[in-house]
mmCIF file of C-alpha atoms in Angstrom:
data_model
loop_
_atom_site.group_PDB
_atom_site.id
_atom_site.type_symbol
_atom_site.label_atom_id
_atom_site.label_comp_id
_atom_site.label_asym_id
_atom_site.label_seq_id
_atom_site.Cartn_x
_atom_site.Cartn_y
_atom_site.Cartn_z
ATOM 1 C CA MET A 996 85.327 54.622 68.232
ATOM 2 C CA ARG A 997 82.344 55.733 66.290
ATOM 3 C CA ASN A 998 81.406 59.466 66.556
ATOM 4 C CA TYR A 999 77.172 60.086 65.993
ATOM 5 C CA SER A 1000 77.465 63.904 67.214
ATOM 6 C CA LYS A 1001 76.461 64.947 63.706
ATOM 7 C CA VAL A 1002 73.641 62.735 63.174
ATOM 8 C CA ARG A 1003 70.617 65.078 62.517
ATOM 9 C CA LEU A 1004 67.166 64.006 63.864
ATOM 10 C CA SER A 1005 63.632 64.853 62.728
ATOM 11 C CA PRO A 1006 61.463 66.579 65.208
ATOM 12 C CA SER A 1007 58.987 64.110 65.279
ATOM 13 C CA ILE A 1008 61.490 61.469 66.644
ATOM 14 C CA PHE A 1009 60.847 62.954 69.991
ATOM 15 C CA THR A 1010 57.174 62.026 70.332
ATOM 16 C CA PRO A 1011 56.275 59.452 73.350
ATOM 17 C CA VAL A 1012 56.565 56.844 70.022
ATOM 18 C CA GLY A 1013 59.349 58.104 68.390
ATOM 19 C CA LYS A 1014 61.571 58.451 72.019
ATOM 20 C CA GLY A 1015 61.161 54.588 72.646
ATOM 21 C CA ILE A 1016 62.411 54.067 69.232
ATOM 22 C CA LEU A 1017 65.304 56.422 69.521
ATOM 23 C CA PHE A 1018 66.517 54.415 72.708
ATOM 24 C CA LEU A 1019 65.905 51.143 71.473
ATOM 25 C CA SER A 1020 68.312 52.596 68.231
ATOM 26 C CA ILE A 1021 70.793 53.667 70.965
ATOM 27 C CA LEU A 1022 71.058 50.645 72.498
ATOM 28 C CA THR A 1023 71.526 48.574 69.439
ATOM 29 C CA LEU A 1024 74.127 51.476 68.169
ATOM 30 C CA PHE A 1025 76.313 51.489 70.959
ATOM 31 C CA GLY A 1026 75.838 47.760 71.828
ATOM 32 C CA CYS A 1027 77.099 46.340 75.034
ATOM 33 C CA ASP A 1028 79.532 49.642 75.863
ATOM 34 C CA VAL A 1029 77.022 51.161 77.848
ATOM 35 C CA SER A 1030 79.399 54.024 79.317
ATOM 36 C CA ASN A 1031 78.629 55.201 75.519
ATOM 37 C CA ILE A 1032 74.974 55.804 76.340
ATOM 38 C CA PRO A 1033 74.158 59.326 77.130
ATOM 39 C CA GLU A 1034 71.867 59.719 80.457
ATOM 40 C CA SER A 1035 69.084 60.941 79.006
ATOM 41 C CA LEU A 1036 67.471 61.397 75.738
ATOM 42 C CA ASP A 1037 67.479 65.058 76.042
ATOM 43 C CA ASP A 1038 71.745 64.610 76.345
ATOM 44 C CA ALA A 1039 71.050 62.891 72.851
ATOM 45 C CA LYS A 1040 69.473 65.720 71.367
ATOM 46 C CA THR A 1041 71.910 68.132 72.258
ATOM 47 C CA GLN A 1042 74.785 66.170 71.397
ATOM 48 C CA VAL A 1043 73.497 65.309 68.132
ATOM 49 C CA VAL A 1044 72.054 68.914 66.712
ATOM 50 C CA LYS A 1045 74.698 71.541 68.617
ATOM 51 C CA PRO A 1046 76.601 72.732 65.176
ATOM 52 C CA GLU A 1047 79.948 73.687 65.022
ATOM 53 C CA VAL A 1048 80.967 77.617 63.799
ATOM 54 C CA GLN A 1049 84.248 80.173 63.161
ATOM 55 C CA ILE A 1050 83.758 83.496 64.162
ATOM 56 C CA LEU A 1051 85.854 86.820 63.930
ATOM 57 C CA GLU A 1052 86.441 88.843 66.946
ATOM 58 C CA MET A 1053 86.116 92.614 66.002
ATOM 59 C CA ARG A 1054 89.582 94.349 66.137
ATOM 60 C CA PRO A 1055 89.875 98.335 65.145
ATOM 61 C CA GLN A 1056 91.807 98.699 62.121
ATOM 62 C CA PRO A 1057 92.958 101.379 59.662
ATOM 63 C CA VAL A 1058 91.508 101.803 56.380
ATOM 64 C CA VAL A 1059 91.975 104.114 53.585
ATOM 65 C CA MET A 1060 89.167 104.630 51.405
ATOM 66 C CA LYS A 1061 89.924 105.363 47.534
ATOM 67 C CA LYS A 1062 87.897 106.201 44.504
ATOM 68 C CA GLU A 1063 89.095 105.020 41.236
ATOM 69 C CA LEU A 1064 87.954 107.671 38.105
ATOM 70 C CA ALA A 1065 88.709 107.329 34.668
ATOM 71 C CA GLY A 1066 89.641 110.015 32.569
ATOM 72 C CA ARG A 1067 91.932 111.521 29.895
ATOM 73 C CA THR A 1068 95.130 114.287 29.784
ATOM 74 C CA SER A 1069 94.736 117.594 28.538
ATOM 75 C CA PRO A 1070 97.019 120.545 28.322
ATOM 76 C CA PHE A 1071 97.479 122.842 30.899
ATOM 77 C CA LEU A 1072 97.492 125.230 28.488
ATOM 78 C CA ILE A 1073 96.741 125.531 24.415
ATOM 79 C CA ALA A 1074 97.337 128.082 21.928
ATOM 80 C CA GLU A 1075 96.402 127.714 18.085
ATOM 81 C CA VAL A 1076 98.760 129.797 16.110
ATOM 82 C CA ARG A 1077 96.936 131.618 13.061
ATOM 83 C CA PRO A 1078 98.381 135.256 11.133
ATOM 84 C CA GLN A 1079 96.623 138.394 12.274
ATOM 85 C CA VAL A 1080 98.120 139.576 8.898
ATOM 86 C CA SER A 1081 97.471 138.288 5.533
ATOM 87 C CA GLY A 1082 100.559 137.887 3.399
ATOM 88 C CA ILE A 1083 102.983 135.084 2.057
ATOM 89 C CA ILE A 1084 104.966 132.620 4.371
ATOM 90 C CA THR A 1085 109.065 133.408 3.721
ATOM 91 C CA LYS A 1086 110.034 131.315 6.536
ATOM 92 C CA ARG A 1087 109.732 128.862 9.381
ATOM 93 C CA ARG A 1088 111.758 129.253 12.251
ATOM 94 C CA PHE A 1089 110.689 126.075 14.377
ATOM 95 C CA LYS A 1090 111.557 122.417 14.204
ATOM 96 C CA GLU A 1091 108.569 120.409 14.819
ATOM 97 C CA GLY A 1092 108.072 118.805 18.340
ATOM 98 C CA SER A 1093 110.782 121.257 19.943
ATOM 99 C CA LEU A 1094 109.980 123.094 23.188
ATOM 100 C CA ILE A 1095 109.141 126.868 22.329
ATOM 101 C CA ARG A 1096 109.543 129.847 24.369
ATOM 102 C CA LYS A 1097 106.978 132.381 24.722
ATOM 103 C CA GLY A 1098 107.314 135.320 22.335
ATOM 104 C CA GLU A 1099 109.884 133.318 19.906
ATOM 105 C CA THR A 1100 108.926 133.637 16.607
ATOM 106 C CA LEU A 1101 107.412 131.055 14.507
ATOM 107 C CA TYR A 1102 106.696 132.019 11.043
ATOM 108 C CA GLN A 1103 107.874 135.171 9.047
ATOM 109 C CA ILE A 1104 105.180 136.651 6.531
ATOM 110 C CA GLU A 1105 106.559 139.061 3.732
ATOM 111 C CA PRO A 1106 107.015 142.250 5.148
ATOM 112 C CA SER A 1107 107.659 144.895 2.554
ATOM 113 C CA THR A 1108 103.716 145.825 1.619
ATOM 114 C CA TYR A 1109 103.573 146.569 5.678
ATOM 115 C CA GLN A 1110 106.769 148.089 5.807
ATOM 116 C CA ALA A 1111 105.745 150.519 2.980
ATOM 117 C CA TYR A 1112 102.349 151.207 4.843
ATOM 118 C CA VAL A 1113 104.682 152.568 8.013
ATOM 119 C CA ALA A 1114 106.587 154.524 5.595
ATOM 120 C CA ASN A 1115 103.400 156.171 4.545
ATOM 121 C CA ALA A 1116 102.092 156.640 8.055
ATOM 122 C CA LYS A 1117 105.279 158.474 9.075
ATOM 123 C CA ALA A 1118 105.078 160.800 5.881
ATOM 124 C CA ALA A 1119 101.247 161.417 7.133
ATOM 125 C CA LEU A 1120 102.118 162.244 10.463
ATOM 126 C CA ALA A 1121 105.168 164.557 9.387
ATOM 127 C CA ARG A 1122 102.443 166.355 7.293
ATOM 128 C CA SER A 1123 99.709 167.166 9.733
ATOM 129 C CA LYS A 1124 102.735 168.051 12.010
ATOM 130 C CA ALA A 1125 104.138 170.899 10.008
ATOM 131 C CA ASN A 1126 100.158 171.971 9.166
ATOM 132 C CA LEU A 1127 99.745 171.877 13.109
ATOM 133 C CA THR A 1128 102.783 174.271 13.260
ATOM 134 C CA MET A 1129 101.634 176.649 10.901
ATOM 135 C CA THR A 1130 97.956 176.663 12.475
ATOM 136 C CA SER A 1131 99.529 177.197 15.903
ATOM 137 C CA LEU A 1132 101.162 180.047 14.979
ATOM 138 C CA LYS A 1133 98.303 181.546 13.192
ATOM 139 C CA GLU A 1134 95.880 181.063 16.073
ATOM 140 C CA LYS A 1135 98.418 182.564 18.587
ATOM 141 C CA ARG A 1136 98.774 186.349 16.445
ATOM 142 C CA TYR A 1137 95.049 186.089 15.936
ATOM 143 C CA LYS A 1138 94.373 185.944 19.529
ATOM 144 C CA GLY A 1139 96.703 188.937 19.983
ATOM 145 C CA LEU A 1140 94.897 191.198 17.105
ATOM 146 C CA LEU A 1141 91.448 190.087 18.790
ATOM 147 C CA VAL A 1142 92.803 191.793 21.893
ATOM 148 C CA SER A 1143 93.461 195.142 20.214
ATOM 149 C CA ASN A 1144 90.282 195.044 18.295
ATOM 150 C CA ALA A 1145 92.352 194.580 14.981
ATOM 151 C CA ILE A 1146 90.496 191.556 13.993
ATOM 152 C CA SER A 1147 86.988 190.606 14.267
ATOM 153 C CA GLN A 1148 85.689 187.438 16.585
ATOM 154 C CA GLN A 1149 84.890 185.376 14.020
ATOM 155 C CA GLU A 1150 88.174 185.565 11.750
ATOM 156 C CA TYR A 1151 90.146 184.532 15.368
ATOM 157 C CA ASP A 1152 87.309 181.532 15.476
ATOM 158 C CA GLU A 1153 88.038 180.517 12.357
ATOM 159 C CA ALA A 1154 91.995 180.801 12.916
ATOM 160 C CA ASP A 1155 91.256 178.449 15.768
ATOM 161 C CA GLY A 1156 89.079 176.085 14.715
ATOM 162 C CA VAL A 1157 91.872 175.412 11.621
ATOM 163 C CA TYR A 1158 94.283 175.068 14.678
ATOM 164 C CA ARG A 1159 91.738 172.227 16.435
ATOM 165 C CA GLN A 1160 91.563 170.389 13.266
ATOM 166 C CA ALA A 1161 95.282 170.411 12.752
ATOM 167 C CA VAL A 1162 96.094 169.018 16.393
ATOM 168 C CA ALA A 1163 93.138 166.213 15.500
ATOM 169 C CA THR A 1164 94.696 165.222 12.316
ATOM 170 C CA VAL A 1165 97.868 165.050 14.067
ATOM 171 C CA ASP A 1166 96.401 162.325 16.609
ATOM 172 C CA VAL A 1167 94.674 160.446 14.002
ATOM 173 C CA ASP A 1168 98.038 160.322 11.787
ATOM 174 C CA LYS A 1169 100.043 158.776 15.116
ATOM 175 C CA ALA A 1170 97.521 156.101 15.256
ATOM 176 C CA SER A 1171 97.290 155.625 11.880
ATOM 177 C CA LEU A 1172 101.028 154.797 12.334
ATOM 178 C CA LYS A 1173 101.013 153.125 15.221
ATOM 179 C CA MET A 1174 98.592 150.674 13.594
ATOM 180 C CA ALA A 1175 101.039 150.154 10.650
ATOM 181 C CA GLN A 1176 103.571 149.369 13.179
ATOM 182 C CA ILE A 1177 101.779 147.086 14.739
ATOM 183 C CA ASN A 1178 100.879 144.889 11.521
ATOM 184 C CA LEU A 1179 104.331 145.061 10.417
ATOM 185 C CA GLY A 1180 104.968 143.358 13.585
ATOM 186 C CA TYR A 1181 102.610 140.388 12.948
ATOM 187 C CA THR A 1182 104.349 139.710 9.616
ATOM 188 C CA ARG A 1183 106.707 137.850 12.644
ATOM 189 C CA VAL A 1184 104.011 135.204 13.780
ATOM 190 C CA SER A 1185 105.029 134.586 17.243
ATOM 191 C CA SER A 1186 104.053 131.545 20.089
ATOM 192 C CA PRO A 1187 101.888 133.206 22.746
ATOM 193 C CA ILE A 1188 102.828 130.612 25.029
ATOM 194 C CA SER A 1189 105.735 128.467 26.191
ATOM 195 C CA GLY A 1190 105.343 124.740 25.261
ATOM 196 C CA ARG A 1191 105.592 121.920 22.634
ATOM 197 C CA ILE A 1192 104.761 122.593 19.211
ATOM 198 C CA GLY A 1193 103.146 120.357 16.962
ATOM 199 C CA ARG A 1194 103.838 119.600 13.383
ATOM 200 C CA SER A 1195 103.081 122.755 10.745
ATOM 201 C CA ILE A 1196 100.325 123.100 8.620
ATOM 202 C CA VAL A 1197 102.011 125.131 6.151
ATOM 203 C CA THR A 1198 105.269 125.793 4.339
ATOM 204 C CA PRO A 1199 107.003 128.684 3.100
ATOM 205 C CA GLY A 1200 105.297 130.039 -0.115
ATOM 206 C CA ALA A 1201 102.055 129.585 1.327
ATOM 207 C CA LEU A 1202 99.257 132.448 1.255
ATOM 208 C CA VAL A 1203 97.820 132.612 4.483
ATOM 209 C CA THR A 1204 95.200 135.194 5.799
ATOM 210 C CA ALA A 1205 94.371 137.132 8.515
ATOM 211 C CA ASN A 1206 92.342 135.137 11.157
ATOM 212 C CA GLN A 1207 91.943 132.164 9.242
ATOM 213 C CA GLU A 1208 90.182 129.504 10.624
ATOM 214 C CA GLN A 1209 92.801 126.601 10.208
ATOM 215 C CA ALA A 1210 95.546 127.039 12.438
ATOM 216 C CA LEU A 1211 99.295 127.554 11.187
ATOM 217 C CA ALA A 1212 100.436 125.442 14.190
ATOM 218 C CA VAL A 1213 99.660 124.050 17.667
ATOM 219 C CA VAL A 1214 101.438 125.091 21.178
ATOM 220 C CA GLN A 1215 100.681 123.277 23.953
ATOM 221 C CA GLN A 1216 101.962 123.679 27.355
ATOM 222 C CA LEU A 1217 102.665 120.243 29.126
ATOM 223 C CA ASP A 1218 104.059 120.760 32.374
ATOM 224 C CA PRO A 1219 102.185 121.050 34.485
ATOM 225 C CA ILE A 1220 99.372 118.991 32.804
ATOM 226 C CA TYR A 1221 95.564 118.463 33.349
ATOM 227 C CA VAL A 1222 93.412 115.248 33.787
ATOM 228 C CA ASP A 1223 89.978 115.728 33.308
ATOM 229 C CA LEU A 1224 87.986 113.105 35.144
ATOM 230 C CA SER A 1225 84.283 112.294 33.823
ATOM 231 C CA GLN A 1226 82.399 110.709 36.629
ATOM 232 C CA SER A 1227 78.316 110.451 37.466
ATOM 233 C CA SER A 1228 76.339 113.037 38.953
ATOM 234 C CA ALA A 1229 75.246 110.293 41.431
ATOM 235 C CA SER A 1230 78.879 109.392 42.024
ATOM 236 C CA ILE A 1231 80.124 112.830 42.631
ATOM 237 C CA LEU A 1232 76.459 113.152 45.037
ATOM 238 C CA ARG A 1233 78.203 110.683 47.027
ATOM 239 C CA MET A 1234 81.538 111.672 47.092
ATOM 240 C CA ARG A 1235 81.024 115.166 48.163
ATOM 241 C CA LYS A 1236 79.094 114.406 51.038
ATOM 242 C CA ALA A 1237 81.426 111.485 52.239
ATOM 243 C CA LEU A 1238 84.303 114.682 52.203
ATOM 244 C CA ASN A 1239 82.110 117.309 53.029
ATOM 245 C CA LEU A 1240 82.780 119.131 49.404
ATOM 246 C CA SER A 1241 81.587 122.238 48.098
ATOM 247 C CA PRO A 1242 82.296 122.974 43.990
ATOM 248 C CA SER A 1243 84.371 125.480 45.124
ATOM 249 C CA PRO A 1244 88.348 125.366 44.441
ATOM 250 C CA SER A 1245 88.930 126.323 48.026
ATOM 251 C CA ASN A 1246 87.613 122.574 49.113
ATOM 252 C CA LEU A 1247 89.329 120.684 46.752
ATOM 253 C CA GLY A 1248 93.113 120.265 46.830
ATOM 254 C CA LEU A 1249 92.861 116.303 47.393
ATOM 255 C CA ASP A 1250 95.995 114.070 46.792
ATOM 256 C CA VAL A 1251 95.530 112.359 43.128
ATOM 257 C CA GLN A 1252 97.370 109.108 42.033
ATOM 258 C CA LEU A 1253 97.514 108.156 38.607
ATOM 259 C CA THR A 1254 98.013 104.662 36.519
ATOM 260 C CA LEU A 1255 98.858 105.132 33.062
ATOM 261 C CA GLU A 1256 97.480 102.979 30.099
ATOM 262 C CA ASP A 1257 100.307 100.069 30.904
ATOM 263 C CA ASP A 1258 99.405 99.849 34.599
ATOM 264 C CA GLU A 1259 102.058 101.291 35.431
ATOM 265 C CA ALA A 1260 101.984 103.901 38.331
ATOM 266 C CA TYR A 1261 102.485 107.428 37.617
ATOM 267 C CA THR A 1262 105.223 108.821 40.013
ATOM 268 C CA HIS A 1263 104.506 111.872 40.589
ATOM 269 C CA ILE A 1264 101.008 112.795 42.855
ATOM 270 C CA GLY A 1265 98.350 115.525 41.677
ATOM 271 C CA LYS A 1266 96.061 117.579 42.765
ATOM 272 C CA LEU A 1267 92.082 117.629 42.119
ATOM 273 C CA GLN A 1268 91.833 121.421 41.550
ATOM 274 C CA PHE A 1269 88.326 121.766 39.937
ATOM 275 C CA SER A 1270 84.680 120.143 40.184
ATOM 276 C CA GLU A 1271 82.475 121.505 36.824
ATOM 277 C CA VAL A 1272 79.022 123.322 38.118
ATOM 278 C CA THR A 1273 76.816 121.533 35.321
ATOM 279 C CA VAL A 1274 75.985 118.002 34.618
ATOM 280 C CA ASP A 1275 76.253 116.908 31.096
ATOM 281 C CA GLU A 1276 72.383 116.439 30.593
ATOM 282 C CA THR A 1277 73.287 114.038 27.338
ATOM 283 C CA MET A 1278 76.103 111.843 29.731
ATOM 284 C CA GLY A 1279 74.553 112.924 33.117
ATOM 285 C CA SER A 1280 78.418 112.747 34.404
ATOM 286 C CA VAL A 1281 80.272 115.692 35.908
ATOM 287 C CA ILE A 1282 83.989 116.724 34.725
ATOM 288 C CA LEU A 1283 86.757 116.867 37.872
ATOM 289 C CA ARG A 1284 90.076 118.084 36.589
ATOM 290 C CA ALA A 1285 93.084 117.426 38.502
ATOM 291 C CA VAL A 1286 96.948 118.860 37.924
ATOM 292 C CA PHE A 1287 99.662 116.684 37.568
ATOM 293 C CA PRO A 1288 103.612 117.880 37.244
ATOM 294 C CA ASN A 1289 104.961 116.698 33.961
ATOM 295 C CA PRO A 1290 108.898 117.159 34.191
ATOM 296 C CA GLU A 1291 109.583 114.701 32.199
ATOM 297 C CA GLN A 1292 106.879 114.840 29.613
ATOM 298 C CA LEU A 1293 105.484 111.504 29.866
ATOM 299 C CA LEU A 1294 101.983 112.451 29.725
ATOM 300 C CA MET A 1295 100.880 113.366 26.630
ATOM 301 C CA PRO A 1296 97.458 114.849 25.990
ATOM 302 C CA GLY A 1297 94.745 112.618 25.324
ATOM 303 C CA MET A 1298 96.130 109.639 27.057
ATOM 304 C CA PHE A 1299 93.614 107.475 28.767
ATOM 305 C CA VAL A 1300 94.305 106.899 32.750
ATOM 306 C CA ARG A 1301 92.972 105.989 35.754
ATOM 307 C CA ALA A 1302 93.077 107.846 38.773
ATOM 308 C CA THR A 1303 92.771 107.065 42.407
ATOM 309 C CA VAL A 1304 91.504 109.823 44.696
ATOM 310 C CA GLN A 1305 91.675 109.192 48.709
ATOM 311 C CA ILE A 1306 88.029 109.832 50.423
ATOM 312 C CA GLU A 1307 88.796 109.150 53.679
ATOM 313 C CA SER A 1308 90.947 107.607 56.091
ATOM 314 C CA ILE A 1309 89.223 105.589 59.009
ATOM 315 C CA GLY A 1310 91.696 104.566 61.867
ATOM 316 C CA ASP A 1311 89.115 102.200 63.833
ATOM 317 C CA ALA A 1312 87.110 100.458 61.185
ATOM 318 C CA LEU A 1313 85.618 97.355 61.901
ATOM 319 C CA LEU A 1314 85.014 94.969 58.550
ATOM 320 C CA ILE A 1315 83.502 91.478 58.180
ATOM 321 C CA PRO A 1316 83.964 88.865 55.712
ATOM 322 C CA ALA A 1317 81.281 89.228 52.826
ATOM 323 C CA GLN A 1318 80.086 86.029 53.436
ATOM 324 C CA ALA A 1319 79.299 86.817 57.436
ATOM 325 C CA LEU A 1320 76.527 89.243 55.892
ATOM 326 C CA THR A 1321 73.032 88.321 55.360
ATOM 327 C CA ARG A 1322 69.697 90.207 54.902
ATOM 328 C CA ASP A 1323 66.265 89.905 56.495
ATOM 329 C CA VAL A 1324 63.292 90.073 54.832
ATOM 330 C CA LYS A 1325 62.989 93.724 54.895
ATOM 331 C CA GLY A 1326 66.949 93.935 53.140
ATOM 332 C CA GLN A 1327 68.386 95.040 55.971
ATOM 333 C CA PRO A 1328 71.560 93.674 56.968
ATOM 334 C CA LEU A 1329 71.788 91.161 59.204
ATOM 335 C CA VAL A 1330 74.941 89.419 60.925
ATOM 336 C CA MET A 1331 75.157 86.395 63.595
ATOM 337 C CA LEU A 1332 76.967 86.838 67.069
ATOM 338 C CA LEU A 1333 78.139 84.703 69.381
ATOM 339 C CA ALA A 1334 76.565 85.228 72.726
ATOM 340 C CA LYS A 1335 77.122 84.039 76.284
ATOM 341 C CA GLY A 1336 76.767 80.518 76.943
ATOM 342 C CA ASN A 1337 77.847 80.047 73.121
ATOM 343 C CA ARG A 1338 74.146 81.167 71.913
ATOM 344 C CA VAL A 1339 73.311 82.758 68.710
ATOM 345 C CA GLU A 1340 72.131 86.041 68.482
ATOM 346 C CA ALA A 1341 70.995 88.253 65.614
ATOM 347 C CA ARG A 1342 71.257 91.686 65.009
ATOM 348 C CA VAL A 1343 70.517 94.235 62.365
ATOM 349 C CA LEU A 1344 73.304 96.246 61.438
ATOM 350 C CA GLY A 1345 73.142 100.071 59.986
ATOM 351 C CA ASN A 1346 75.072 101.857 57.529
ATOM 352 C CA VAL A 1347 77.516 99.368 55.858
ATOM 353 C CA GLU A 1348 79.451 99.463 52.761
ATOM 354 C CA LEU A 1349 81.305 96.849 50.067
ATOM 355 C CA VAL A 1350 85.008 97.679 50.598
ATOM 356 C CA GLY A 1351 87.730 95.383 48.973
ATOM 357 C CA GLY A 1352 85.372 92.134 48.532
ATOM 358 C CA LYS A 1353 84.667 92.910 52.744
ATOM 359 C CA TRP A 1354 81.992 95.067 54.448
ATOM 360 C CA LEU A 1355 82.638 98.118 56.726
ATOM 361 C CA VAL A 1356 80.097 98.347 59.369
ATOM 362 C CA ARG A 1357 79.675 101.938 60.311
ATOM 363 C CA ASP A 1358 77.119 101.352 62.736
ATOM 364 C CA GLY A 1359 75.489 98.255 64.674
ATOM 365 C CA LEU A 1360 78.858 96.533 65.647
ATOM 366 C CA ASN A 1361 80.847 96.992 68.610
ATOM 367 C CA ILE A 1362 84.744 96.366 69.281
ATOM 368 C CA GLY A 1363 85.168 92.845 70.914
ATOM 369 C CA ASP A 1364 81.568 91.786 69.276
ATOM 370 C CA LYS A 1365 82.712 88.322 68.283
ATOM 371 C CA VAL A 1366 80.834 87.369 64.622
ATOM 372 C CA ILE A 1367 80.158 84.053 63.118
ATOM 373 C CA ILE A 1368 81.180 83.972 59.536
ATOM 374 C CA THR A 1369 80.896 79.811 58.650
ATOM 375 C CA GLY A 1370 78.120 77.464 59.487
ATOM 376 C CA LEU A 1371 75.328 79.733 59.124
ATOM 377 C CA GLN A 1372 73.375 78.149 57.178
ATOM 378 C CA ARG A 1373 73.178 75.509 60.253
ATOM 379 C CA ILE A 1374 71.719 78.024 62.829
ATOM 380 C CA ARG A 1375 69.614 80.222 64.006
ATOM 381 C CA PRO A 1376 69.066 82.874 66.852
ATOM 382 C CA GLY A 1377 69.073 81.234 70.356
ATOM 383 C CA MET A 1378 70.843 78.299 69.401
ATOM 384 C CA GLU A 1379 73.536 76.993 71.013
ATOM 385 C CA VAL A 1380 76.699 76.335 68.984
ATOM 386 C CA GLN A 1381 80.396 75.166 69.270
ATOM 387 C CA VAL A 1382 83.270 77.232 68.360
ATOM 388 C CA MET A 1383 85.260 75.197 65.702
ATOM 389 C CA SER A 1384 88.748 77.075 66.161
ATOM 390 C CA GLU A 1385 90.011 80.247 67.575
ATOM 391 C CA ASP A 1386 89.088 83.736 66.864
ATOM 392 C CA ILE A 1387 90.094 83.876 63.388
ATOM 393 C CA HIS A 1388 91.658 87.516 62.357
ATOM 394 C CA ALA A 1389 90.990 88.732 58.773
ATOM 395 C CA ASP A 1390 94.024 89.984 57.057
ATOM 396 C CA ILE A 1391 92.555 93.117 55.797
ATOM 397 C CA THR A 1392 95.884 95.562 54.183
ATOM 398 C CA PRO A 1393 95.757 98.881 55.773
ATOM 399 C CA GLU A 1394 94.240 100.431 52.146
ATOM 400 C CA LEU A 1395 91.391 99.350 50.626
ATOM 401 C CA GLN A 1396 89.987 100.521 47.376
ATOM 402 C CA LYS A 1397 86.272 101.872 47.352
ATOM 403 C CA GLN A 1398 84.024 100.059 44.532
ATOM 404 C CA GLU A 1399 81.422 102.122 43.431
ATOM 405 C CA VAL A 1400 78.234 101.096 43.546
ATOM 406 C CA LYS A 1401 76.858 101.167 40.090
#
């Protein structure tokens, strides 16, 4: 038996003349089997134009909103080793690429000149101390004579002045000795931090100068390690609004997951630690800094990585397929619902967000609403439709990555 339920009829066919033609056509099509003839033309119209649709009943489900940011690794601490005194490098006391402890000697500069400075300063201090002893005794003797009026006040003042100068000379010579000893200590160029040292720029026999521009070597602490994430200022604003964050460190501390250049997930979880307080005027971007443990030294400075930050966790999210949402003439998000009597109802939504290829509806839908997801081109508000199948519940994973709006 033929089925003509999907034949489309023009509205003009239902004029008085058209109704007669339609009735005769129905008689012809159905032949002598009058049991298949609709009782009226209105029944025939209803039977023909009722479209079939599929629906999705709104059910709450957990969703974790995430944000992926691109960034590069940078050392937790970095020290460029430079000499603080001039001289000839006599020894290099480390192996390139090895781990270095704070205070460990890296280079030895020829110390003989500075040893001589120390000896000279010691001799000068001994001389000034001897002079201080003599002037001190003289000052005390003159003080007693002044009481008995054996000398004048002027003579005592002169003796007291010489004594005070001797005291000052001793202090100066002590400082000179201290400086000479410090410079002698600087002939042992040591590491200011613990970490891994790179290649040596100089070799034994090279002449170096105090505070030269070129570093002898670079020491970097890589455990923990920083990951600097660059993000546009507009995205940072949206992120702060979603998290209710301020730039202060007390409001950060979010968990950060890392994906390496080979698309492998990094096993350790980091923390969002710092947000730059100014925007780069040339790039319009802001730097976020996360810190990660790096005990295996797998992360090296300068590596390109992708960091995923958890923005929000929603326990009762309502999600609809992307094709179920359209826009009205004003650009507002719009969905079609199945109402009572299988009638189509149009509803304008409020805040919606594209998440993992589906729309997260924050305003406008309720639990239990039946959203029409197929056959949208054949329906309009108020039309009666036929549900083609039972509710199709979308397979949506609990964790969806938030797509950045460009």
